[in-house]
Amino acid sequence: MASMVLRSRPTGLPTPENFDLVEGDLPRVVPGAALVENRYLSVDPYMRQLMDDGWALGEPFEGRSVGRVLESADPRLAVGDVVFHRGGWRTHALVDANDPQVRVLPEMDGVSLSMHLGILGGTGLTAYVGLVKIARLEQGETVFISAAAGGVGTAAGQLARMLGAGRVIGSTGSAAKARYLVEELGFDEAFNYRDAPVVDQLRAAAPDGIHVYLDNVGGDHLEAAIGSLVDHGRIAWCGAIAQYQTDSPPAAPRNLYDIAGKSLRLEGYLVREYGYLQQEWTDLVVPRLRSGQFVATETIIEGFDHIVDAFVGLLRGDNVGKMIVSVEPS
């Protein structure tokens, strides 16, 4: 088996020199566990933060993964089962059947296993929790989504449209991605945040203001959203990718008092606290995936030896939708 371990801590954008690819023997299966051959691995922005102080040097990364059971010493995980677990960044994992995050996945017609790491996994659930449970988006309202061409953003834009939003606006990092959001995913407007100050572009896109902001970025995006929110607007804050690769916090937002002045509500959340809603989200979105009403936007990189490339590419914004690594079965 192969695993990717942390060699050194990066400054700014990680490089291949921060990682080591380590080969070793398959782990011995012990009672209560199963050996899983990983098929799809997730790379996510939060991992950049963990490289600073959350992961020990010389230890393998962990991350969301989908694989098939090769050998089992527990009846709850049968040979051949497809399993979701968090033993990622390796080709094989010894999975504890008692781990509450380990679950057997259904194999559904018209649904790729990779979707369990994206639209059907924490990525899609993040969008659902943010818009439905935190912001409580209502029909006719205007919603602004940052990092809109990423995994959460592409799911959130489609969900907002499905919920009856009056106007859906997204920010992204290129003109091509902005066109994709409008032409393929049904956003009313999308802009490249590199073209001009976010505050100016958002004001132009929503001259009458916004009601809901789903924040994946923080920094100047959050400041712009606070400025454009109408009274009693809501912010669901699930990420701050703008500051994951810097040692100093951003200068913005400088208008936090407007949260009081406008009676706004800002609530941060971690999707891991909402796992009990997974089935609710699955039941809602699977029929729409099958009918084509909902698109599972993915960027899939082939080969475990390219996982670092996928991760760095994600942090650079190379992906459209969820970034996933496909591991060829041995």
Short mmCIF file of C-alpha atoms in Angstrom, two decimals:
data_model
loop_
_atom_site.label_atom_id
_atom_site.label_comp_id
_atom_site.label_asym_id
_atom_site.label_seq_id
_atom_site.Cartn_x
_atom_site.Cartn_y
_atom_site.Cartn_z
CA MET A 1 0.00 0.00 0.00
CA ALA A 2 0.99 3.62 -0.46
CA SER A 3 0.31 6.61 1.74
CA MET A 4 1.13 10.32 1.57
CA VAL A 5 2.75 11.77 4.69
CA LEU A 6 3.65 15.29 5.76
CA ARG A 7 7.39 15.92 5.44
CA SER A 8 7.48 19.63 6.32
CA ARG A 9 5.16 22.52 7.03
CA PRO A 10 4.56 24.90 4.12
CA THR A 11 4.77 28.65 3.92
CA GLY A 12 1.97 29.82 1.69
CA LEU A 13 0.99 27.44 -1.09
CA PRO A 14 2.17 23.86 -0.40
CA THR A 15 4.65 22.25 -2.78
CA PRO A 16 5.48 18.59 -3.52
CA GLU A 17 8.54 18.99 -1.27
CA ASN A 18 6.20 19.19 1.73
CA PHE A 19 5.11 15.57 1.20
CA ASP A 20 6.56 12.06 1.06
CA LEU A 21 5.05 9.08 -0.72
CA VAL A 22 5.61 6.02 1.50
CA GLU A 23 5.22 2.39 0.43
CA GLY A 24 4.48 -0.37 2.95
CA ASP A 25 2.78 -3.69 3.57
CA LEU A 26 -0.99 -4.01 3.86
CA PRO A 27 -2.11 -3.81 7.50
CA ARG A 28 -3.23 -6.99 9.26
CA VAL A 29 -6.99 -7.19 9.75
CA VAL A 30 -7.90 -7.42 13.43
CA PRO A 31 -11.28 -8.25 15.04
CA GLY A 32 -13.74 -5.38 14.66
CA ALA A 33 -12.01 -4.00 11.58
CA ALA A 34 -11.92 -4.35 7.81
CA LEU A 35 -9.35 -3.69 5.11
CA VAL A 36 -10.68 -1.23 2.54
CA GLU A 37 -9.17 -0.59 -0.87
CA ASN A 38 -9.76 3.09 -1.49
CA ARG A 39 -11.36 4.09 -4.78
CA TYR A 40 -11.98 7.82 -4.44
CA LEU A 41 -10.22 10.33 -2.16
CA SER A 42 -11.27 13.84 -1.26
CA VAL A 43 -8.97 16.86 -1.10
CA ASP A 44 -10.42 19.88 0.69
CA PRO A 45 -9.38 23.45 1.57
CA TYR A 46 -9.50 22.82 5.33
CA MET A 47 -6.54 20.47 4.94
CA ARG A 48 -4.28 23.45 4.32
CA GLN A 49 -4.95 24.69 7.87
CA LEU A 50 -4.17 21.28 9.32
CA MET A 51 -0.78 21.30 7.62
CA ASP A 52 0.24 24.13 9.97
CA ASP A 53 -0.54 22.48 13.28
CA GLY A 54 -3.18 19.75 12.96
CA TRP A 55 -1.06 16.95 11.46
CA ALA A 56 2.15 15.55 12.88
CA LEU A 57 5.20 15.43 10.64
CA GLY A 58 5.83 11.97 9.26
CA GLU A 59 2.19 10.92 9.69
CA PRO A 60 -0.25 10.19 6.85
CA PHE A 61 -2.94 12.71 6.08
CA GLU A 62 -6.54 11.79 6.73
CA GLY A 63 -9.55 12.68 4.65
CA ARG A 64 -12.91 11.56 3.37
CA SER A 65 -12.67 8.42 1.28
CA VAL A 66 -14.79 5.84 -0.50
CA GLY A 67 -13.53 2.30 -0.98
CA ARG A 68 -14.50 -1.36 -1.18
CA VAL A 69 -13.94 -3.93 1.56
CA LEU A 70 -11.27 -6.50 0.62
CA GLU A 71 -11.08 -8.42 3.89
CA SER A 72 -13.17 -8.19 7.04
CA ALA A 73 -13.16 -9.38 10.62
CA ASP A 74 -16.51 -7.83 11.48
CA PRO A 75 -19.98 -8.80 10.18
CA ARG A 76 -21.02 -5.14 9.86
CA LEU A 77 -18.50 -4.64 7.04
CA ALA A 78 -18.82 -7.44 4.52
CA VAL A 79 -16.34 -8.18 1.75
CA GLY A 80 -17.45 -6.24 -1.30
CA ASP A 81 -19.28 -3.50 0.64
CA VAL A 82 -18.67 0.08 -0.45
CA VAL A 83 -17.65 2.07 2.60
CA PHE A 84 -17.29 5.74 3.46
CA HIS A 85 -14.54 6.49 5.98
CA ARG A 86 -11.87 9.04 6.82
CA GLY A 87 -8.71 7.03 6.19
CA GLY A 88 -7.80 8.91 3.05
CA TRP A 89 -4.51 9.90 1.42
CA ARG A 90 -3.57 6.22 1.16
CA THR A 91 -4.45 3.42 -1.22
CA HIS A 92 -5.71 1.06 1.52
CA ALA A 93 -7.06 1.67 5.01
CA LEU A 94 -7.78 -0.44 8.08
CA VAL A 95 -11.28 0.70 9.05
CA ASP A 96 -12.78 0.36 12.53
CA ALA A 97 -16.37 -0.91 12.34
CA ASN A 98 -17.16 0.93 15.60
CA ASP A 99 -16.14 4.31 14.18
CA PRO A 100 -19.35 6.41 13.93
CA GLN A 101 -18.01 8.06 10.77
CA VAL A 102 -17.71 4.72 8.96
CA ARG A 103 -20.80 3.75 7.02
CA VAL A 104 -21.74 1.31 4.27
CA LEU A 105 -22.91 3.17 1.17
CA PRO A 106 -25.73 2.10 -1.13
CA GLU A 107 -24.87 1.50 -4.77
CA MET A 108 -27.54 3.40 -6.70
CA ASP A 109 -28.30 3.39 -10.41
CA GLY A 110 -27.26 6.63 -12.06
CA VAL A 111 -25.16 7.72 -9.09
CA SER A 112 -21.36 7.48 -9.23
CA LEU A 113 -19.55 6.41 -6.09
CA SER A 114 -17.49 9.60 -6.37
CA MET A 115 -20.63 11.60 -5.62
CA HIS A 116 -20.51 10.39 -2.02
CA LEU A 117 -17.47 12.66 -1.56
CA GLY A 118 -19.12 15.60 -3.30
CA ILE A 119 -22.77 16.32 -3.87
CA LEU A 120 -23.93 13.40 -1.67
CA GLY A 121 -21.21 13.89 0.94
CA GLY A 122 -20.09 16.68 3.21
CA THR A 123 -19.79 19.06 0.27
CA GLY A 124 -23.44 18.91 -0.73
CA LEU A 125 -24.55 18.68 2.89
CA THR A 126 -22.63 21.89 3.65
CA ALA A 127 -24.64 23.73 1.00
CA TYR A 128 -27.91 22.24 2.28
CA VAL A 129 -27.26 23.07 5.93
CA GLY A 130 -26.10 26.59 5.08
CA LEU A 131 -29.05 27.60 2.93
CA VAL A 132 -31.87 25.58 4.51
CA LYS A 133 -31.01 25.25 8.20
CA ILE A 134 -28.78 28.28 8.92
CA ALA A 135 -29.85 31.02 6.50
CA ARG A 136 -33.37 29.67 5.94
CA LEU A 137 -33.49 30.97 2.40
CA GLU A 138 -36.99 31.94 1.33
CA GLN A 139 -38.61 32.11 -2.09
CA GLY A 140 -37.89 35.30 -4.00
CA GLU A 141 -34.81 36.24 -1.97
CA THR A 142 -31.44 37.19 -3.45
CA VAL A 143 -28.51 34.98 -2.42
CA PHE A 144 -24.80 35.59 -2.91
CA ILE A 145 -22.36 32.64 -2.89
CA SER A 146 -18.58 33.05 -2.76
CA ALA A 147 -16.20 30.49 -4.26
CA ALA A 148 -19.25 29.63 -6.33
CA ALA A 149 -17.43 27.36 -8.80
CA GLY A 150 -16.12 25.08 -6.05
CA GLY A 151 -17.80 21.98 -4.67
CA VAL A 152 -19.96 23.72 -2.07
CA GLY A 153 -20.64 26.70 -4.31
CA THR A 154 -21.87 24.72 -7.33
CA ALA A 155 -24.17 22.70 -5.08
CA ALA A 156 -25.44 25.79 -3.27
CA GLY A 157 -26.24 27.70 -6.45
CA GLN A 158 -28.35 24.87 -7.81
CA LEU A 159 -30.03 24.33 -4.44
CA ALA A 160 -30.86 28.04 -4.15
CA ARG A 161 -32.52 27.92 -7.55
CA MET A 162 -34.45 24.80 -6.53
CA LEU A 163 -35.62 26.54 -3.33
CA GLY A 164 -37.07 29.40 -5.37
CA ALA A 165 -34.46 32.13 -4.85
CA GLY A 166 -35.33 35.24 -6.80
CA ARG A 167 -31.75 35.89 -7.79
CA VAL A 168 -28.57 33.81 -7.43
CA ILE A 169 -25.19 35.56 -7.65
CA GLY A 170 -21.75 33.96 -7.44
CA SER A 171 -18.13 35.03 -7.29
CA THR A 172 -15.31 32.99 -8.75
CA GLY A 173 -11.72 33.31 -9.94
CA SER A 174 -11.97 33.40 -13.74
CA ALA A 175 -14.18 34.58 -16.57
CA ALA A 176 -14.55 31.00 -17.83
CA LYS A 177 -15.85 29.82 -14.46
CA ALA A 178 -18.24 32.77 -14.28
CA ARG A 179 -19.67 31.82 -17.68
CA TYR A 180 -20.03 28.20 -16.57
CA LEU A 181 -22.01 29.22 -13.49
CA VAL A 182 -24.46 31.24 -15.55
CA GLU A 183 -24.70 29.11 -18.69
CA GLU A 184 -24.61 25.63 -17.14
CA LEU A 185 -25.74 25.90 -13.51
CA GLY A 186 -28.42 28.58 -13.70
CA PHE A 187 -26.82 31.43 -11.74
CA ASP A 188 -28.37 34.76 -12.67
CA GLU A 189 -25.00 36.49 -12.51
CA ALA A 190 -21.42 35.59 -11.68
CA PHE A 191 -18.29 37.73 -11.58
CA ASN A 192 -14.53 37.25 -11.47
CA TYR A 193 -13.37 38.66 -8.15
CA ARG A 194 -9.98 39.42 -9.70
CA ASP A 195 -11.48 41.93 -12.17
CA ALA A 196 -12.39 44.66 -9.67
CA PRO A 197 -13.10 45.11 -5.95
CA VAL A 198 -15.67 42.59 -4.77
CA VAL A 199 -17.71 45.31 -3.09
CA ASP A 200 -18.17 47.15 -6.40
CA GLN A 201 -18.98 44.05 -8.42
CA LEU A 202 -21.48 42.77 -5.85
CA ARG A 203 -23.19 46.15 -5.65
CA ALA A 204 -23.52 46.18 -9.44
CA ALA A 205 -24.86 42.62 -9.51
CA ALA A 206 -27.38 43.27 -6.71
CA PRO A 207 -28.27 46.99 -6.69
CA ASP A 208 -31.25 46.30 -4.42
CA GLY A 209 -29.14 44.33 -1.96
CA ILE A 210 -28.95 40.68 -0.95
CA HIS A 211 -30.86 38.69 1.65
CA VAL A 212 -28.53 35.72 2.18
CA TYR A 213 -24.79 35.20 1.89
CA LEU A 214 -23.17 31.76 1.90
CA ASP A 215 -19.54 32.45 2.75
CA ASN A 216 -16.72 30.13 1.71
CA VAL A 217 -14.05 32.85 1.57
CA GLY A 218 -14.17 35.50 4.32
CA GLY A 219 -12.04 38.63 4.00
CA ASP A 220 -13.11 41.16 1.37
CA HIS A 221 -16.00 38.93 0.28
CA LEU A 222 -17.49 38.99 3.77
CA GLU A 223 -17.02 42.75 4.01
CA ALA A 224 -18.74 43.26 0.64
CA ALA A 225 -21.62 40.99 1.62
CA ILE A 226 -22.19 42.80 4.92
CA GLY A 227 -22.34 46.04 2.96
CA SER A 228 -24.91 44.66 0.50
CA LEU A 229 -27.13 42.77 2.91
CA VAL A 230 -30.55 44.28 3.53
CA ASP A 231 -31.90 44.68 7.06
CA HIS A 232 -32.38 41.32 8.80
CA GLY A 233 -30.21 39.56 6.22
CA ARG A 234 -28.43 36.31 7.09
CA ILE A 235 -24.88 35.02 6.67
CA ALA A 236 -24.08 31.30 6.79
CA TRP A 237 -20.31 31.10 7.21
CA CYS A 238 -18.74 27.72 6.45
CA GLY A 239 -15.23 28.62 5.23
CA ALA A 240 -12.53 31.28 4.97
CA ILE A 241 -10.27 30.13 2.17
CA ALA A 242 -8.90 33.66 1.79
CA GLN A 243 -6.84 33.21 4.97
CA TYR A 244 -5.89 29.51 4.90
CA GLN A 245 -2.50 30.25 3.36
CA THR A 246 -1.48 33.41 5.16
CA ASP A 247 0.08 33.98 8.58
CA SER A 248 -1.75 37.26 9.12
CA PRO A 249 -5.52 37.73 9.16
CA PRO A 250 -7.11 39.82 6.39
CA ALA A 251 -7.81 43.50 7.01
CA ALA A 252 -11.45 42.99 6.11
CA PRO A 253 -14.19 42.97 7.22
CA ARG A 254 -14.00 46.50 8.56
CA ASN A 255 -17.78 46.99 8.77
CA LEU A 256 -18.70 44.45 11.43
CA TYR A 257 -20.79 47.01 13.29
CA ASP A 258 -23.24 46.90 10.39
CA ILE A 259 -24.26 43.48 11.71
CA ALA A 260 -25.82 45.33 14.64
CA GLY A 261 -26.91 48.36 12.62
CA LYS A 262 -28.83 46.24 10.11
CA SER A 263 -29.94 43.53 12.58
CA LEU A 264 -28.08 40.93 10.53
CA ARG A 265 -27.48 37.38 11.66
CA LEU A 266 -24.08 35.71 11.12
CA GLU A 267 -23.72 32.06 12.08
CA GLY A 268 -20.72 29.85 11.50
CA TYR A 269 -21.08 26.10 11.25
CA LEU A 270 -19.18 22.84 10.79
CA VAL A 271 -20.89 20.25 8.63
CA ARG A 272 -19.63 17.40 10.85
CA GLU A 273 -22.18 18.52 13.44
CA TYR A 274 -25.05 17.91 11.00
CA GLY A 275 -24.49 14.31 10.00
CA TYR A 276 -28.01 13.47 11.19
CA LEU A 277 -29.29 15.38 8.14
CA GLN A 278 -27.36 13.24 5.65
CA GLN A 279 -30.31 11.01 4.74
CA GLU A 280 -32.63 13.98 4.45
CA TRP A 281 -30.27 15.60 1.95
CA THR A 282 -29.74 12.34 0.06
CA ASP A 283 -33.48 11.75 -0.31
CA LEU A 284 -33.91 15.25 -1.66
CA VAL A 285 -31.10 15.33 -4.20
CA VAL A 286 -30.78 11.78 -5.59
CA PRO A 287 -34.01 11.88 -7.64
CA ARG A 288 -32.91 15.23 -9.06
CA LEU A 289 -29.47 13.87 -9.96
CA ARG A 290 -31.11 11.01 -11.82
CA SER A 291 -33.47 13.33 -13.68
CA GLY A 292 -30.72 15.78 -14.60
CA GLN A 293 -32.31 18.61 -12.62
CA PHE A 294 -29.21 18.68 -10.42
CA VAL A 295 -25.63 18.41 -11.73
CA ALA A 296 -22.84 16.79 -9.71
CA THR A 297 -19.97 19.04 -10.78
CA GLU A 298 -16.65 17.23 -10.29
CA THR A 299 -13.00 17.56 -11.25
CA ILE A 300 -11.49 14.07 -11.02
CA ILE A 301 -7.72 13.59 -11.05
CA GLU A 302 -6.60 10.07 -11.98
CA GLY A 303 -3.97 8.26 -9.92
CA PHE A 304 -2.94 8.26 -6.27
CA ASP A 305 0.49 9.61 -7.18
CA HIS A 306 -1.22 12.81 -8.34
CA ILE A 307 -2.99 13.54 -5.05
CA VAL A 308 -0.59 16.35 -4.13
CA ASP A 309 -1.12 17.91 -7.57
CA ALA A 310 -4.87 17.75 -6.99
CA PHE A 311 -4.56 19.35 -3.55
CA VAL A 312 -2.33 22.20 -4.73
CA GLY A 313 -4.56 22.68 -7.77
CA LEU A 314 -7.57 22.97 -5.48
CA LEU A 315 -5.87 25.69 -3.45
CA ARG A 316 -4.98 27.52 -6.69
CA GLY A 317 -8.57 27.28 -7.86
CA ASP A 318 -7.91 24.96 -10.80
CA ASN A 319 -11.03 22.87 -10.17
CA VAL A 320 -14.64 23.30 -11.14
CA GLY A 321 -16.88 21.65 -8.57
CA LYS A 322 -15.61 19.04 -6.13
CA MET A 323 -11.95 18.03 -6.49
CA ILE A 324 -11.58 14.23 -6.21
CA VAL A 325 -8.71 11.80 -6.76
CA SER A 326 -9.49 8.47 -8.40
CA VAL A 327 -7.36 5.55 -7.18
CA GLU A 328 -7.01 2.66 -9.61
CA PRO A 329 -7.73 -0.70 -7.95
CA SER A 330 -4.57 -2.80 -7.51
#
